CSV table of C-alpha atoms in Angstrom, one decimal:
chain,number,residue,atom,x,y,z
K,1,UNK,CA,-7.5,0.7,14.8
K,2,UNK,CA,-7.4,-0.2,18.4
K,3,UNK,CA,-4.0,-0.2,20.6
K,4,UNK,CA,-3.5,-3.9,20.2
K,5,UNK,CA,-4.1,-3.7,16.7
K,6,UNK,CA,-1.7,-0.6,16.2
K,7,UNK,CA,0.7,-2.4,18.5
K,8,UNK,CA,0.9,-5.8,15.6
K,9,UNK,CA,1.1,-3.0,12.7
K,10,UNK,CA,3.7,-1.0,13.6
K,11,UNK,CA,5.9,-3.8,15.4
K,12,UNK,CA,5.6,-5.6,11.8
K,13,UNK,CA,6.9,-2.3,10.4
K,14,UNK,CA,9.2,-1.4,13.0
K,15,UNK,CA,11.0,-5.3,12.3
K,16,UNK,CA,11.1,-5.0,8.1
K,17,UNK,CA,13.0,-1.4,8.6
K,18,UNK,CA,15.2,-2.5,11.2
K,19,UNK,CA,16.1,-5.4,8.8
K,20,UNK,CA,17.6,-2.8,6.6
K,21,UNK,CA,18.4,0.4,8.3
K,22,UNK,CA,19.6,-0.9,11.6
K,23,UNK,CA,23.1,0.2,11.7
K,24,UNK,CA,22.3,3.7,10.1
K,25,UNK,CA,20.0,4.1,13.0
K,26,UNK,CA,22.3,3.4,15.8
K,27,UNK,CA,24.8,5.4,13.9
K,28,UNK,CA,22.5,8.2,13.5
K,29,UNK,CA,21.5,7.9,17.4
K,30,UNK,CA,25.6,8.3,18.1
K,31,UNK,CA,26.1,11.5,16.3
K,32,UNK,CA,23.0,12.9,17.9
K,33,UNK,CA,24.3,12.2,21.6
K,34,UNK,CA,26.9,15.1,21.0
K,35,UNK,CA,24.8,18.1,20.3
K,36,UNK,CA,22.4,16.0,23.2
K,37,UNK,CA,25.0,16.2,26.4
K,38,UNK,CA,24.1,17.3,29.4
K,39,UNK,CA,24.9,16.8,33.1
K,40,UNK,CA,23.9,13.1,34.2
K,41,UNK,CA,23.9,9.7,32.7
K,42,UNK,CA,22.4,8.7,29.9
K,43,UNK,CA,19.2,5.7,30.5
K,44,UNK,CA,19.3,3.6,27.7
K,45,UNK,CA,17.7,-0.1,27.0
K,46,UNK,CA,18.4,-3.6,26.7
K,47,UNK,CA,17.1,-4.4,22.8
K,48,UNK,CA,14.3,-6.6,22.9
K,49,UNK,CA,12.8,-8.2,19.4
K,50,UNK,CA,13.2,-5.8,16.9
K,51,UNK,CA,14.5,-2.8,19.4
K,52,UNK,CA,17.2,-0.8,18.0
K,53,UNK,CA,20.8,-2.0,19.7
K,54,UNK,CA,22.3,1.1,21.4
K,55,UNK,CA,24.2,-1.0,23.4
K,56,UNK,CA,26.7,-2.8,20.5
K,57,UNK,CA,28.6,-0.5,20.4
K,58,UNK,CA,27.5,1.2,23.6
K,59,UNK,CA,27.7,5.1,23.1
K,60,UNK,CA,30.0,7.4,25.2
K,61,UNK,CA,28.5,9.5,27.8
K,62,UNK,CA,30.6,11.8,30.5
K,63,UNK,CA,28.1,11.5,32.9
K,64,UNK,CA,28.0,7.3,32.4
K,65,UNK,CA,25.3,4.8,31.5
K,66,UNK,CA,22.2,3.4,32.6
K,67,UNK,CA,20.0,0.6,32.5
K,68,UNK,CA,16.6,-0.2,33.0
K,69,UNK,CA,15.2,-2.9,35.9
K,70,UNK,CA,11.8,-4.2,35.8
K,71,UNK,CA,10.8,-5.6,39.1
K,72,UNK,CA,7.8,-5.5,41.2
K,73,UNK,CA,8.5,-1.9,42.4
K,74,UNK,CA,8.1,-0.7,38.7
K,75,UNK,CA,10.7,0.7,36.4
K,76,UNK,CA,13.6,2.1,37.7
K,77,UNK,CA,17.3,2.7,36.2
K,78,UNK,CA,20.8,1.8,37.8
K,79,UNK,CA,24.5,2.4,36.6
K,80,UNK,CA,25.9,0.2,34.2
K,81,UNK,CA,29.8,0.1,32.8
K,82,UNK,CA,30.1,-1.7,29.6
K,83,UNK,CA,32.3,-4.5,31.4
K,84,UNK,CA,29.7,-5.2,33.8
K,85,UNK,CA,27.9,-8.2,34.2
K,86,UNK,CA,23.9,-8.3,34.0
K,87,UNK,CA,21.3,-10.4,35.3
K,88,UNK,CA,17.8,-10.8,34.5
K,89,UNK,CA,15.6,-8.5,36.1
K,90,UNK,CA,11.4,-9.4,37.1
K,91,UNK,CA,11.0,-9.6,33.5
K,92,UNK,CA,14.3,-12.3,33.0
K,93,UNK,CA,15.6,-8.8,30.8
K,94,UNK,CA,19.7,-8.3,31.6
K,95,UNK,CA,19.7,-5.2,33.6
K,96,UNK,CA,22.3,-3.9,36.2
K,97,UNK,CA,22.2,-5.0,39.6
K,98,UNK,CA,22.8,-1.5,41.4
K,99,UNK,CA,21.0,0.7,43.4
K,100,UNK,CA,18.1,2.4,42.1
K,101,UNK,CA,19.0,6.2,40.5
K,102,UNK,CA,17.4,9.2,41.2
K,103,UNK,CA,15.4,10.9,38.2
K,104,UNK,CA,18.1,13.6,39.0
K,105,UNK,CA,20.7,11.6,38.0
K,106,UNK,CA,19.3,11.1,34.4
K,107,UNK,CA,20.3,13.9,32.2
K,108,UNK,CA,18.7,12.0,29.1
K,109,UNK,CA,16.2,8.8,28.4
K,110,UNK,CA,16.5,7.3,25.4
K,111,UNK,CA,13.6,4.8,24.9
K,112,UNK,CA,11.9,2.2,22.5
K,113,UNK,CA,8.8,3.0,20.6
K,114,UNK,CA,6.6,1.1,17.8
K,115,UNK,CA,5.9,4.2,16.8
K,116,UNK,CA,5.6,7.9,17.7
K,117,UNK,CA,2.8,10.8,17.0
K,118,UNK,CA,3.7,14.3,16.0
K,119,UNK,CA,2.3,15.8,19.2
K,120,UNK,CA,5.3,13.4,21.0
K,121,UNK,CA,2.9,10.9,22.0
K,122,UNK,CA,4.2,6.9,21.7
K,123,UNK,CA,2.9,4.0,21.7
K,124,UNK,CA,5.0,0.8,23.0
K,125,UNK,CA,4.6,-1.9,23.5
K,126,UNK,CA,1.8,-2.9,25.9
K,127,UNK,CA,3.4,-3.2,29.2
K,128,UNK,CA,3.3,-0.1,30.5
K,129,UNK,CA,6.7,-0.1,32.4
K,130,UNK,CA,7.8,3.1,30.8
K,131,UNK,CA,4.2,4.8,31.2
K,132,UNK,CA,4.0,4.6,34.6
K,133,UNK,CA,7.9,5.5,35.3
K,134,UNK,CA,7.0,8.9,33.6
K,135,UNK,CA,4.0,9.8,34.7
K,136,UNK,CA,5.8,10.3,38.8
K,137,UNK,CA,6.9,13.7,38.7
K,138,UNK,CA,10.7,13.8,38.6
K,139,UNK,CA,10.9,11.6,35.9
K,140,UNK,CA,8.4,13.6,33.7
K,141,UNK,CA,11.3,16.4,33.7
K,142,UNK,CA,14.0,14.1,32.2
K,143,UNK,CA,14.7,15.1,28.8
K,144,UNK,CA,13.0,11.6,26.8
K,145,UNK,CA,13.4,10.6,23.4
K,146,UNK,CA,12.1,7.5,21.7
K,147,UNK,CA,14.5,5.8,19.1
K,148,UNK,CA,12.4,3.9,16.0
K,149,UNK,CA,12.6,3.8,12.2
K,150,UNK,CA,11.6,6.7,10.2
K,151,UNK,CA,8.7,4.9,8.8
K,152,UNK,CA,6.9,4.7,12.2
K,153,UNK,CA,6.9,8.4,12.8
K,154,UNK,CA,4.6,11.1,12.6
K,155,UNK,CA,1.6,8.7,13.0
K,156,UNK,CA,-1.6,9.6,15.0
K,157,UNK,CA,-3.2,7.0,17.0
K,158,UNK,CA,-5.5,7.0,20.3
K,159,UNK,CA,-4.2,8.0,23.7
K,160,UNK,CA,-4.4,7.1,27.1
K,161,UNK,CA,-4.9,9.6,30.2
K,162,UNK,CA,-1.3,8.0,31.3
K,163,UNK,CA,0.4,8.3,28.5
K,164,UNK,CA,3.7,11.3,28.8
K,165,UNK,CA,4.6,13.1,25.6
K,166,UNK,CA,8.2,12.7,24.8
K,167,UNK,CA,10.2,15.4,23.5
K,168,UNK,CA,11.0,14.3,20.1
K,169,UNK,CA,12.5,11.2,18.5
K,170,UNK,CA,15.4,9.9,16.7
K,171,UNK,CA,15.2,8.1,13.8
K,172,UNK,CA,17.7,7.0,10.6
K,173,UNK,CA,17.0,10.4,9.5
K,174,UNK,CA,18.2,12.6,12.6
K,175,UNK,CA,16.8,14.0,15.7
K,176,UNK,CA,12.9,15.6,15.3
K,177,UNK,CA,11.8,17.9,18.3
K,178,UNK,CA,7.6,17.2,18.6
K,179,UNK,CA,5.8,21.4,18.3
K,180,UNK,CA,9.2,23.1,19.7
K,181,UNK,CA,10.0,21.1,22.3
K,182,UNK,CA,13.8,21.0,23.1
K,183,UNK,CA,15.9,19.2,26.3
């Protein structure tokens, strides 16, 4: 099966689990931000399609929140207070309005995936926003998990020469660290 064929698959899959375990996983996601805390603010996403939604309610995080802006510098992530207003970024996707943030100030990434491998490779989907944001060196040192349904975990597919390994996931079931991996 090739990417864009893996990409239709496990999107299809990713939207019948989220029909049904969708609250369990944001739940799950919660209770695995307190053993997860460290020094910085934690880079979420603005749910797109079938996306788990961190945001509702948006998770407490000492260090604060961020958001993701697509523009035509790439990726980058800026502050964002839950009583903040958004506007679309490049991509007409609400993000904050802020000034860039250093990978520095990122003590965690949490990030969307269609599905995930058990190496910690994962496969998104398709625009590359995320790929290229962590293949620059600071950012490939931020601790980076994907959040999916169980069901699209532990999959092998191919892999690009871009492509980052993630640390581990978290899915409905709890946190899973990819071969000893650990933030």
């Amino acid at each position: 099966m090739n990417k864009p064929q893996a990409r239709r698959h496990w999107r299809q899959q990713r939207r019948l689990a989220m029909d049904t375990i969708g609250p369990s996983l944001t739940e799950q996601v919660h209770a695995c931000l307190v053993e997860l805390h460290r020094p910085g603010q934690l880079g979420l996403f603005w749910p797109l399609g079938s996306e788990p939604d961190l945001l509702n309610p948006a998770p407490t995080w000492e260090g604060g929140l961020a958001l993701p802006r697509c523009d035509t510098g790439g990726l980058v992530y800026a502050s964002w207070r839950i009583d903040e207003p958004l506007s679309a970024d490049g991509c007409g996707i609400p993000a904050p309005q802020g000034p860039p943030l250093s990978a520095e100030a990122i003590g965690l990434l949490l990030i969307p995936a269609l599905a995930m491998s058990p190496a910690g490779q994962r496969l998104g989907s398709g625009g590359g926003w995320y790929d290229r944001l962590r293949v620059q060196s600071p950012w490939r040192q931020v601790a980076t998990l994907a959040v999916l349904p169980e069901c699209c975990c532990g999959i092998d597919f191919a892999c690009d020469p871009w492509d980052v390994p993630l640390q581990g996931w978290i899915s409905e079931s709890g946190l899973h660290w990819c071969h000893g991996a650990h933030c």
